[in-house]
Short mmCIF file of C-alpha atoms in Angstrom, two decimals:
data_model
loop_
_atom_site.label_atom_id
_atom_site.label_comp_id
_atom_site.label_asym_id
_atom_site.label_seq_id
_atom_site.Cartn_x
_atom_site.Cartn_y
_atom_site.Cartn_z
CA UNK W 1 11.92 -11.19 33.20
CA UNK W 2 10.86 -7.49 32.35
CA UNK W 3 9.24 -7.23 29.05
CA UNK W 4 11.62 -5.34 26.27
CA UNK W 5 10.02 -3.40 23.66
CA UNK W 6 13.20 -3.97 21.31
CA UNK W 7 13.69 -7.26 22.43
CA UNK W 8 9.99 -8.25 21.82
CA UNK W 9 9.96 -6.37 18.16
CA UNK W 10 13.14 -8.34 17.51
CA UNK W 11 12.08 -11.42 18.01
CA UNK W 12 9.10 -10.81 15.68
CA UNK W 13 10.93 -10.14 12.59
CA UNK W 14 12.66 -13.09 13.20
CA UNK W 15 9.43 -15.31 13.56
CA UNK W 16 7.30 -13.92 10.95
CA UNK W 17 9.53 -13.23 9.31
CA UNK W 18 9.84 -9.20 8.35
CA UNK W 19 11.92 -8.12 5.93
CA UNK W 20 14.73 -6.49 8.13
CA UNK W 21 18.11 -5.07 7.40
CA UNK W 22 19.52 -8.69 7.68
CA UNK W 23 17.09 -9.95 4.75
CA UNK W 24 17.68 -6.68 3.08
CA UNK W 25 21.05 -7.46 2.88
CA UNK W 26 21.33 -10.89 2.12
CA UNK W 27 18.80 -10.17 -0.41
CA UNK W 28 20.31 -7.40 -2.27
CA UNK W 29 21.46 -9.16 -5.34
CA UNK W 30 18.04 -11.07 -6.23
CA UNK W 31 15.64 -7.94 -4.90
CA UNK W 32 18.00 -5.91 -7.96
CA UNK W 33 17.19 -8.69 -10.02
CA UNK W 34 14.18 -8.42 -9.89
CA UNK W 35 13.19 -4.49 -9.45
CA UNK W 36 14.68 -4.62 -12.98
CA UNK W 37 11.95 -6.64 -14.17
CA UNK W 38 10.09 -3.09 -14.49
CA UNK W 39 11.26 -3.01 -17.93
CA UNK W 40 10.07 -5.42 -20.42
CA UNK W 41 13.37 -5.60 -22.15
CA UNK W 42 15.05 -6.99 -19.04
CA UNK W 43 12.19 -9.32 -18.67
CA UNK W 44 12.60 -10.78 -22.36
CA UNK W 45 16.83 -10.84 -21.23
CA UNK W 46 16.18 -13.16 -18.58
CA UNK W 47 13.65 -15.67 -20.38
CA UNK W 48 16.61 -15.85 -23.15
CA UNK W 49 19.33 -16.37 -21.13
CA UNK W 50 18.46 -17.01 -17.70
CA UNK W 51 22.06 -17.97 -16.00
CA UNK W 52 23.35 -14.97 -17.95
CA UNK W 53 21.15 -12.60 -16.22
CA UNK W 54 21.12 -13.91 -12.86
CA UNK W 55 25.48 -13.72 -13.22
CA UNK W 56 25.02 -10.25 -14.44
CA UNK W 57 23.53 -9.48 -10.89
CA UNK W 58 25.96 -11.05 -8.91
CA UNK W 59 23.18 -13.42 -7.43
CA UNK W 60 24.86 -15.90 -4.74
CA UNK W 61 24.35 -19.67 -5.60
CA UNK W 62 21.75 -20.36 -2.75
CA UNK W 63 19.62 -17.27 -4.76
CA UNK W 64 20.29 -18.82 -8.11
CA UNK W 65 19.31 -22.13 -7.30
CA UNK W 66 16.36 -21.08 -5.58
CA UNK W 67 15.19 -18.81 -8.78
CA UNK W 68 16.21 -22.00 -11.03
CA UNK W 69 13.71 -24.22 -9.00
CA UNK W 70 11.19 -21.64 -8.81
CA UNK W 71 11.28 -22.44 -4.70
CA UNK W 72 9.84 -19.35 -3.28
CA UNK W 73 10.03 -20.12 0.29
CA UNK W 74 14.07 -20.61 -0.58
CA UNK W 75 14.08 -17.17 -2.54
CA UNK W 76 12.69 -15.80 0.60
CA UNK W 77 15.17 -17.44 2.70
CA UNK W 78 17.80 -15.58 0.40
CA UNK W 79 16.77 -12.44 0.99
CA UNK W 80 13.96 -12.34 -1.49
CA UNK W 81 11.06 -9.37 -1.11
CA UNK W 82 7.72 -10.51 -2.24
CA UNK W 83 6.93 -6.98 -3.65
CA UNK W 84 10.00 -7.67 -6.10
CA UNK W 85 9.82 -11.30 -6.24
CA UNK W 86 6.15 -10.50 -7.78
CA UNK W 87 7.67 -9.22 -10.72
CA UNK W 88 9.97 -12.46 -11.13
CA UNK W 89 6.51 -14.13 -10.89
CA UNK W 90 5.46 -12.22 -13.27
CA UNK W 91 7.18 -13.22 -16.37
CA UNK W 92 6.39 -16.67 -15.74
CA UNK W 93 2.73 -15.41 -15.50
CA UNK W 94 2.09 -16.30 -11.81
CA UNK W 95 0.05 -13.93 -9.45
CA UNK W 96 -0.47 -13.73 -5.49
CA UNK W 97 -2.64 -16.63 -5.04
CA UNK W 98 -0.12 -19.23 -7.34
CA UNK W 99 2.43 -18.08 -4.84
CA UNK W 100 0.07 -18.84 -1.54
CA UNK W 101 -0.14 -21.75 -3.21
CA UNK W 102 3.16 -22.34 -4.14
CA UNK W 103 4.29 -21.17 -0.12
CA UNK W 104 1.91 -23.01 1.52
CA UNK W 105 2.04 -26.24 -0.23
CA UNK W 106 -2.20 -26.32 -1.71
CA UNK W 107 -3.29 -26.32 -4.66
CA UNK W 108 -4.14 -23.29 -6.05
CA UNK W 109 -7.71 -23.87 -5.78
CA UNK W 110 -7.66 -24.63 -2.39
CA UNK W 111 -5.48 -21.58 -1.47
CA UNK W 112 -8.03 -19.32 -3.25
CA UNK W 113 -10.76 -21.27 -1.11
CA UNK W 114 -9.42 -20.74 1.99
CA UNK W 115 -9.43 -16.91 1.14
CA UNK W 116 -12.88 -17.06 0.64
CA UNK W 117 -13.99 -18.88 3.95
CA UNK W 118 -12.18 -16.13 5.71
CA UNK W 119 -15.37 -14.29 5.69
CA UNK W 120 -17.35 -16.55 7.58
CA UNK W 121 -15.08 -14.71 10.27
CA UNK W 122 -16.85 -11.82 9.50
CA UNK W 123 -19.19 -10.87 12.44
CA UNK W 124 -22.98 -9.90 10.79
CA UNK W 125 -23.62 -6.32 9.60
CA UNK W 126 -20.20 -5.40 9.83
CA UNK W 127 -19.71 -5.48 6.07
CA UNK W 128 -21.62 -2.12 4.54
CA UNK W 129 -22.55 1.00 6.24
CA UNK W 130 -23.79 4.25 4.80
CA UNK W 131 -24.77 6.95 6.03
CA UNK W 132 -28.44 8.22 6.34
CA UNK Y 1 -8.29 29.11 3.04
CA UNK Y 2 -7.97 26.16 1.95
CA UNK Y 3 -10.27 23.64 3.57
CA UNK Y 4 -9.71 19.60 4.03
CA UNK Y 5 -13.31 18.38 2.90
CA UNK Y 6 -12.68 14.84 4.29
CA UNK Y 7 -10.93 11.27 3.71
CA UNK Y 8 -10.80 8.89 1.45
CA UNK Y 9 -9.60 5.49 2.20
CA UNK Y 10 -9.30 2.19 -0.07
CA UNK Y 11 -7.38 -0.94 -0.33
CA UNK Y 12 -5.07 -0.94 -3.73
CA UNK Y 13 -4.59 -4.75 -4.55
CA UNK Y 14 -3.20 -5.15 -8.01
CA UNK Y 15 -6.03 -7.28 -8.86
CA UNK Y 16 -8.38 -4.47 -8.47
CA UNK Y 17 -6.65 -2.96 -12.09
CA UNK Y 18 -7.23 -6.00 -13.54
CA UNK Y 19 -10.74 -6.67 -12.74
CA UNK Y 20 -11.31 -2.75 -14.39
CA UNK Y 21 -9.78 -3.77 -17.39
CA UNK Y 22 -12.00 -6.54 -18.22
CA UNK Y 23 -14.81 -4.89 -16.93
CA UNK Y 24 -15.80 -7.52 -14.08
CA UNK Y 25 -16.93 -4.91 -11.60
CA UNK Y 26 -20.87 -6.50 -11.78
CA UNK Y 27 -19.09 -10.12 -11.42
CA UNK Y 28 -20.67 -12.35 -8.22
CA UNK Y 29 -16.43 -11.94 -7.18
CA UNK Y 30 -15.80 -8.40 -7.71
CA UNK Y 31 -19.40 -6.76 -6.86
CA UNK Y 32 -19.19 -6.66 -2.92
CA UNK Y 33 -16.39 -4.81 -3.31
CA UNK Y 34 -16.97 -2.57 -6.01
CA UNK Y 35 -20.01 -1.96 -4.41
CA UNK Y 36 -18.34 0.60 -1.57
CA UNK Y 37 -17.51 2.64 -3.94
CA UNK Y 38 -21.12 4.83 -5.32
CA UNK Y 39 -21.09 6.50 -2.25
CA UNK Y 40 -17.66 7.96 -2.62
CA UNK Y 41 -18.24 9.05 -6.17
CA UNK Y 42 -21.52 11.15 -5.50
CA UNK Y 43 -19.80 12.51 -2.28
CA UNK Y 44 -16.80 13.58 -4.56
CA UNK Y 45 -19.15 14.76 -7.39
CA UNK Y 46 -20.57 17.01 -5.08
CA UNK Y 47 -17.41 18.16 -2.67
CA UNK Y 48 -14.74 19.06 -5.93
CA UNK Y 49 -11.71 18.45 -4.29
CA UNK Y 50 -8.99 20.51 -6.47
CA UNK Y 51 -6.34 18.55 -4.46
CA UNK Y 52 -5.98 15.51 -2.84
CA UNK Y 53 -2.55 14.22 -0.73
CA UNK Y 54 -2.16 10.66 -0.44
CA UNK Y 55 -0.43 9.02 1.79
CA UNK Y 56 0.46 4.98 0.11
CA UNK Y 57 3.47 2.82 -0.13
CA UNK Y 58 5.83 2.31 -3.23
CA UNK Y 59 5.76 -1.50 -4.13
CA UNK Y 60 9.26 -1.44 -5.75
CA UNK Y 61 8.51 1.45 -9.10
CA UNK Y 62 9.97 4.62 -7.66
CA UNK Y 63 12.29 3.40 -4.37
CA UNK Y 64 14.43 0.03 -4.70
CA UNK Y 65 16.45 -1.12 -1.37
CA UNK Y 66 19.27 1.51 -2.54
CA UNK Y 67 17.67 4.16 -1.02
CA UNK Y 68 14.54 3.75 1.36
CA UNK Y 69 13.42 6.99 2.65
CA UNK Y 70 11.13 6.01 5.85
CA UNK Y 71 8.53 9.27 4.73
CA UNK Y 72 8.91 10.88 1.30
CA UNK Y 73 7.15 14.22 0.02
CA UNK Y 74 6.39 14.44 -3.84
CA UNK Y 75 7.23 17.69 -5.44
CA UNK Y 76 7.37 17.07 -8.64
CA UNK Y 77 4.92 19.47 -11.43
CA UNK Y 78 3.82 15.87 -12.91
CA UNK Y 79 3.79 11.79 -11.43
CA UNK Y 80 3.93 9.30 -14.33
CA UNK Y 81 2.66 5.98 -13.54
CA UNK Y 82 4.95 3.23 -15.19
CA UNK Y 83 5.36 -0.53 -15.97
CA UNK Y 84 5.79 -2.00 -12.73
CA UNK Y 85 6.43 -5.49 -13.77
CA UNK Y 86 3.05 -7.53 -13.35
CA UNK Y 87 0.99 -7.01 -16.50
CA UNK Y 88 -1.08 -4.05 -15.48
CA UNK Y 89 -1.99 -1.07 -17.73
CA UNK Y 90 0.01 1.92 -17.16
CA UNK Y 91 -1.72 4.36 -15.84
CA UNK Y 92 -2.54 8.50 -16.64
CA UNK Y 93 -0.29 10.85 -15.52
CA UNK Y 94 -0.91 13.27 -12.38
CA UNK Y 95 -0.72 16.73 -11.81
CA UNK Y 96 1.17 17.59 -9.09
CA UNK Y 97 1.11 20.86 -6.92
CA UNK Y 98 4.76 21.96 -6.79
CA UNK Y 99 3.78 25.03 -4.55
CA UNK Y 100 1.44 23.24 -2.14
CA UNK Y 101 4.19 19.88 -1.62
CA UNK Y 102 7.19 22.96 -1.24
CA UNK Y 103 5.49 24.42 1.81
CA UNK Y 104 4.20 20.89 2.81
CA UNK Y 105 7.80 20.01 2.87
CA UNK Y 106 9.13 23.63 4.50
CA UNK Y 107 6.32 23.27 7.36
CA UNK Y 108 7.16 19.34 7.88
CA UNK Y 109 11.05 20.16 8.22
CA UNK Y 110 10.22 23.31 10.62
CA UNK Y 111 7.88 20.71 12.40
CA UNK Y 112 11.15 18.52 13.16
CA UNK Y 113 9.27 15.71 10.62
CA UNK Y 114 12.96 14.72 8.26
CA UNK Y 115 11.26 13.97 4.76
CA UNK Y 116 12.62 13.05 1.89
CA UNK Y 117 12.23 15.60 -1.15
CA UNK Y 118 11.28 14.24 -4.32
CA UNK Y 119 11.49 16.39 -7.37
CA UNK Y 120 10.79 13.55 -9.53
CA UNK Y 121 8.48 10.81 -8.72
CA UNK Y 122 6.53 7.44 -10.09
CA UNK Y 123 3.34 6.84 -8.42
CA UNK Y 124 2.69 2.96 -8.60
CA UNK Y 125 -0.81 1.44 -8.55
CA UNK Y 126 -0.95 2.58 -4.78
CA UNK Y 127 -2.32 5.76 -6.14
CA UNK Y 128 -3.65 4.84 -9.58
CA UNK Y 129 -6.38 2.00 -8.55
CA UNK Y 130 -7.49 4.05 -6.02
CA UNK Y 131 -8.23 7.34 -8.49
CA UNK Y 132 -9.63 4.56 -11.05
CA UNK Y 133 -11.80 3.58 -8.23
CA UNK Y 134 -13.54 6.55 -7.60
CA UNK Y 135 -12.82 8.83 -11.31
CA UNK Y 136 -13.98 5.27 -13.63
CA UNK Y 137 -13.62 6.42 -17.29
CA UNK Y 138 -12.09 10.31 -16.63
CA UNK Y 139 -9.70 11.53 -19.48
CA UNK Y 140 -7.71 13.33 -16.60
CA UNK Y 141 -8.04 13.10 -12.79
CA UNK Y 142 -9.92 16.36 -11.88
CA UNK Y 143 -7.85 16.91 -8.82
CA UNK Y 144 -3.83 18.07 -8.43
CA UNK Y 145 -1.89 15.10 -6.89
CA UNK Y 146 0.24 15.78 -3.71
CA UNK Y 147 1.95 12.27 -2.89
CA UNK Y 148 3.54 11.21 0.22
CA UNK Y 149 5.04 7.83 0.59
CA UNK Y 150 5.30 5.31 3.70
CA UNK Y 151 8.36 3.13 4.15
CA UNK Y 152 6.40 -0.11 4.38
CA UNK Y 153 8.62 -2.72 2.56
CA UNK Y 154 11.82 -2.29 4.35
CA UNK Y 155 12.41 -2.63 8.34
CA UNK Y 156 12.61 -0.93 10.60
CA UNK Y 157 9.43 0.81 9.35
CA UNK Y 158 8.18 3.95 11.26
CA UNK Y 159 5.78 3.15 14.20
CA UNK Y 160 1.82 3.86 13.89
CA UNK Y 161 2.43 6.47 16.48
CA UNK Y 162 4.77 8.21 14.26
CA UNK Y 163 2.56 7.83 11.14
CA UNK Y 164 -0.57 9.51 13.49
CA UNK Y 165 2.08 12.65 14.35
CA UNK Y 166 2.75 13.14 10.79
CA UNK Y 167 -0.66 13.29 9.39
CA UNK Y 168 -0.96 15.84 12.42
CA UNK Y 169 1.89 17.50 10.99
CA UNK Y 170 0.71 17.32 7.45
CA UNK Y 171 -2.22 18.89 8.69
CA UNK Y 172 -1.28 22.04 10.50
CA UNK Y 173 0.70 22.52 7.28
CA UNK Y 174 -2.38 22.56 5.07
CA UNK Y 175 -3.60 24.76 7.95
CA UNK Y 176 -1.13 27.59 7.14
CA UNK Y 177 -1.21 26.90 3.20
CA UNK Y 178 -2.25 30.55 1.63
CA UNK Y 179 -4.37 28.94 -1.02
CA UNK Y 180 -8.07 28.68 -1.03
CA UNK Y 181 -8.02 24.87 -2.38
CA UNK Y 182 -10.46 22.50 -1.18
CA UNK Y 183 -8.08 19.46 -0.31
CA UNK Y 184 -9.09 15.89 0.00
CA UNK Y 185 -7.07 13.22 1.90
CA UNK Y 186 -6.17 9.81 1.11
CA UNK Y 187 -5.06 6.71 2.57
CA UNK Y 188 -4.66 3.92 0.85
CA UNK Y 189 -3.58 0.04 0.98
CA UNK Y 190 -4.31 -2.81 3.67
CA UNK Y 191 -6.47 -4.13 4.76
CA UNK Y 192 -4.84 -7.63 6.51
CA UNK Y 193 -2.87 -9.21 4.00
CA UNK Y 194 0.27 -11.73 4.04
CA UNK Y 195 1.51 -12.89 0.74
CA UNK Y 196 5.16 -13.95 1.97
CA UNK Y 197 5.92 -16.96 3.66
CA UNK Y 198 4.08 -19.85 5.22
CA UNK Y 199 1.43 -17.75 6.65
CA UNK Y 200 0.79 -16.62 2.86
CA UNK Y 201 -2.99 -16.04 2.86
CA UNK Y 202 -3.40 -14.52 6.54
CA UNK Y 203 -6.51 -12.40 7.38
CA UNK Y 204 -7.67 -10.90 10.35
CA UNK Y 205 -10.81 -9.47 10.26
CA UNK Y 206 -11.29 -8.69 13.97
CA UNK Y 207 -8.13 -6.09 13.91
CA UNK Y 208 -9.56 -4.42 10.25
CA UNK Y 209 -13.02 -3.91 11.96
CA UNK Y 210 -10.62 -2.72 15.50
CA UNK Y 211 -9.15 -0.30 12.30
CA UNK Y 212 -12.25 0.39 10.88
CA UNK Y 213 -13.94 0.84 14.23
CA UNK Y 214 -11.71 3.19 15.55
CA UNK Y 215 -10.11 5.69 12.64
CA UNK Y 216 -12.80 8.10 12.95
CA UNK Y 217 -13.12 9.10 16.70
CA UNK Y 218 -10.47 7.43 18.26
CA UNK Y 219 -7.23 7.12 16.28
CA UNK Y 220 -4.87 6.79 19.31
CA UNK Y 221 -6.06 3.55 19.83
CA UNK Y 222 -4.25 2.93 16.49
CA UNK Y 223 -1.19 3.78 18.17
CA UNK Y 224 -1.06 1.30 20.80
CA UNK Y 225 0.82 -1.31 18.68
CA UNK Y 226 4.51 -0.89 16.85
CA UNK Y 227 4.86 -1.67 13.33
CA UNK Y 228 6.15 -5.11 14.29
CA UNK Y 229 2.78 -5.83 16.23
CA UNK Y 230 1.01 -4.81 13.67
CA UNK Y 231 2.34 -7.11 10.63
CA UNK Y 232 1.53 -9.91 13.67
CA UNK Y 233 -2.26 -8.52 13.76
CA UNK Y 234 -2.75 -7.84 9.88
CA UNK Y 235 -0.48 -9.63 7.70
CA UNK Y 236 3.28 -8.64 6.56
CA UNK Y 237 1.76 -6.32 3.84
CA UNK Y 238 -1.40 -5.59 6.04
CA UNK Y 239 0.99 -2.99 7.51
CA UNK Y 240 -0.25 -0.79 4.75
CA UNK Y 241 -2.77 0.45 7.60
CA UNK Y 242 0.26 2.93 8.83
CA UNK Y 243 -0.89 4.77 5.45
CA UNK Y 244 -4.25 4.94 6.56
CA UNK Y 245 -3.18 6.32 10.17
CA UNK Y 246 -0.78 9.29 8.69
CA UNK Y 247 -4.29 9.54 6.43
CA UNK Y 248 -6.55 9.82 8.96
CA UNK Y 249 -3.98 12.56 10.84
CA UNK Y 250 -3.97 14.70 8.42
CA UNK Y 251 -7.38 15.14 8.58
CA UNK Y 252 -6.65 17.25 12.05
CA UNK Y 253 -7.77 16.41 15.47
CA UNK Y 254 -11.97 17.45 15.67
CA UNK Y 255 -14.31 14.55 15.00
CA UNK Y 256 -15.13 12.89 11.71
CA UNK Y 257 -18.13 11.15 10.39
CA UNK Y 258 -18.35 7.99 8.64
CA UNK Y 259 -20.10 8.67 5.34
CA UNK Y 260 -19.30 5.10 4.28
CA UNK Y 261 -17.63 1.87 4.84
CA UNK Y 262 -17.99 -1.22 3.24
CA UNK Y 263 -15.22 -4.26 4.16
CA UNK Y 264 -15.14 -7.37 2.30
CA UNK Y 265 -13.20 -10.54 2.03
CA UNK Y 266 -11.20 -11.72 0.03
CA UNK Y 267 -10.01 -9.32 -2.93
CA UNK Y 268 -7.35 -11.00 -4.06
CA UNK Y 269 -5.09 -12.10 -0.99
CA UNK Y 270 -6.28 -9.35 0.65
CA UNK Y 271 -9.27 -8.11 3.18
CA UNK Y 272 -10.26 -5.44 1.47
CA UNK Y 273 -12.07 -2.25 2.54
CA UNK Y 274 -13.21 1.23 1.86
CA UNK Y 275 -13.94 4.20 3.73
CA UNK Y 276 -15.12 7.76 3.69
CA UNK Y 277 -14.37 10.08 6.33
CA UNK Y 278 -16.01 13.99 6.56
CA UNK Y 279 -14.96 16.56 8.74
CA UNK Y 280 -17.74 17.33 11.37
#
C-alpha cells in the first residue's frame, strides 16, 4: 500500500490523540466551561453551585459526570482541552504534574520523578553552550 | 533601516511565573534553568532592541474554540496581560507598535500569507514569562511589543513548513519597514512536552537537541515533519516548536550564530530550553 500523507496524519490524531475538529466539537460545551474560568467570579459560581454552572453551559451528561468525578482522562474523552481543562484544575488547586498523575495513574511523587530521570537521556555536554 | 539584531528563544511553562514570584531562581530545581538566561540579558543590555515581534501561542486568554485564527497579527497601541485562570500574577502591560504590525499585516496579505487582524489583543504568559525572563524587576518592558500568534491548540494546525515561510515573510516585511528600529525576534514555548492523556509526562530530548541542533544553519530540516509528526516527536504541547520555526524565519535566510543555549530537563512537565540567535 502507498503511503498517504492525509491518511498517515489522520490516523495520528486519532492515536495520540490531537485535539481535532471532532474533539473540538464534542468538546465545545466543557472547553466554554472552562475558558470562563478566566474570571474569578465565574470560578467562585461554580464552587457554589456546581450542577448549576455546568447546566448553564449546556454540558452533555458524559462531560458532567466526568467533571463531577474529577476523571480527567473521561473529560478528555468528552472533548476536554488540557489548556482549558487547566483552569478547571485550577480552582481545585491542581497543577500539571497532579494531572500526569492523575492521567497516568502514579502518585504524584512518582510522576514528578519520572520527569526528572528524563535527563539521564540527556547525551553529555549537550546541556549549556556559550559562546567565546 | 531598521535592522533585526538577532533571536531570542525560551520555553514559557507557567511554572516559570511562579518560581519568580517566590524568588526560587537560586533553588537546586530552578537554577539549571535560570541559569541560560545571563547571557541573554548582557547581550540585550548591550544590543537595545526598541522592538521585538514574537511569535507564541494563546493558551485559551485571547482566542477560545469560537474563533481560531491559524496565524494572527497584533495591532493593537497596547496588550494587557490578564487572569488566565491558574493563580499567576497578572502581568505589565505592552506597548505595541500600531504602525510597524499595520505594514507587517499589509506586506503579509500582499505576500499571499491570510492573517488575522487584531486591533485588540491579550498576551497570555506566552509572552510575559519570557520578557520576565530576560527584563527581571523592569517597571516597563524597554522594547514596543509586536505579537503574532500560532494556532497550536486546535487541529488542523499549520505545518512547520508553513510556519518557516511565514517568518520568511515576516521578514522581508521588516525588510521594507521605513523605520530605523533595531528589532529583536522571539520565539517562544516547547520544548517536548505532553500534559494530556496517557502519555502525560512525554519528553524527547533527542528531537529538542535535532531542534536545537539545527535552527541556526539549517532550518529546513525543521520542515521535514507535519504538525502531526511533530506532536508524535515532542509531546501534544511540544508543538510549540512551530513558534520557534516562524521565529527563527523571520530572522531572514543568511547564517546565524549561537550566542547561547542552555536545555534542561524537567521544568515543570516540560523540557525546557533557551536560545540566542545573532545575525552573522
Amino acid at each position: 500500500m502507498t503511503s498517504d500523507p492525509v491518511r498517515d496524519d489522520n490516523a495520528r490524531r486519532k492515536a495520540i490523540p490531537l485535539f481535532d475538529g471532532d474533539l473540538a466539537r464534542r468538546g465545545y460545551a466543557l472547553n466554554a466551561m472552562c475558558f470562563s474560568f478566566n474570571e474569578e467570579a465565574n470560578r467562585k459560581a461554580f464552587l457554589a453551585d456546581e450542577e448549576a454552572y455546568c447546566a448553564k453551559f449546556g454540558l452533555t451528561e458524559e462531560q458532567r459526570d466526568a467533571v463531577a468525578r474529577r476523571d480527567v482522562l473521561a473529560m478528555l474523552e468528552a472533548g476536554g482541552n488540557v489548556y482549558y481543562l487547566a483552569k478547571l484544575a485550577g480552582i481545585f488547586g491542581l497543577g500539571v504534574q497532579d494531572l500526569g498523575a492523575l492521567q497516568t495513574g502514579m502518585s504524584v511523587d512518582a510522576f514528578k520523578a519520572m520527569l526528572v530521570r528524563q535527563a539521564e537521556a540527556i547525551p553529555q555536554g549537550a546541556r549549556v553552550r556559550e559562546a567565546v | 533601516m531598521a535592522k533585526i539584531i538577532g533571536g531570542y528563544f525560551t520555553s514559557h511553562v507557567p511554572g516559570i511565573g511562579g518560581a519568580i514570584v517566590r524568588g526560587d531562581q537560586e533553588t537546586p530545581y530552578w537554577k539549571p534553568f535560570f541559569d541560560g538566561f545571563p547571557p541573554i540579558r548582557a547581550w540585550l543590555a548591550k544590543e537595545r532592541p526598541d522592538v521585538a515581534v514574537v511569535f507564541s501561542n494563546d493558551h485559551g486568554l485571547n482566542f477560545f474554540l469560537d474563533k481560531m485564527p491559524t496565524f494572527a497579527v497584533g495591532a493593537a497601541p497596547q496588550y494587557d496581560n490578564a487572569d488566565e485562570g491558574w493563580g499567576l500574577p497578572v502581568y505589565k502591560s505592552f506597548e505595541g507598535h500600531p504602525a510597524l504590525s499595520w505594514h507587517l499585516i499589509d506586506a503579509l496579505v500582499r505576500d499571499e500569507f491570510d492573517i488575522t487582524t487584531c486591533q485588540k489583543m491579550l498576551v497570555d504568559h506566552a509572552v510575559s514569562i519570557p520578557f520576565e525572563l530576560v527584563w527581571p524587576g523592569v517597571e516597563a518592558w524597554p522594547v514596543k511589543l509586536v505579537p503574532i500568534s500560532i494556532n497550536t491548540v486546535q487541529y488542523p494546525l499549520p505545518s512547520p513548513k508553513r510556519c518557516l515561510a511565514l517568518g520568511r515573510a515576516v521578514h522581508r516585511a521588516l525588510m521594507s519597514w521605513g523605520g530605523d528600529e533595531r528589532i529583536l525576534i522571539c520565539g517562544t514555548g516547547g520544548l517536548s512536552h505532553q500534559l494530556d492523556g496517557p502519555r502525560a509526562g512525554f519528553m524527547n530530548p533527542e528531537y529538542d537537541l535535532f531542534c536545537l541542533d539545527n535552527l541556526a544553519a539549517n532550518p529546513e530540516a525543521l520542515t521535514g515533519h507535519s504538525a502531526e509528526e511533530v506532536a508524535e516527536l515532542a509531546g501534544t504541547q511540544g508543538v510549540e516548536i512551530l513558534n520557534w520555526i516562524a521565529a527563527r524565519g523571520a530572522m531572514g535566510d543568511t547564517p546565524m550564530t549561537e550566542v547561547s543555549r542552555n536545555y534542561h530537563i524537567p521544568i515543570s512537565n516540560t523540557a525546557a530550553a533557551s536560545l540566542l540567535l545573532q545575525a552573522g
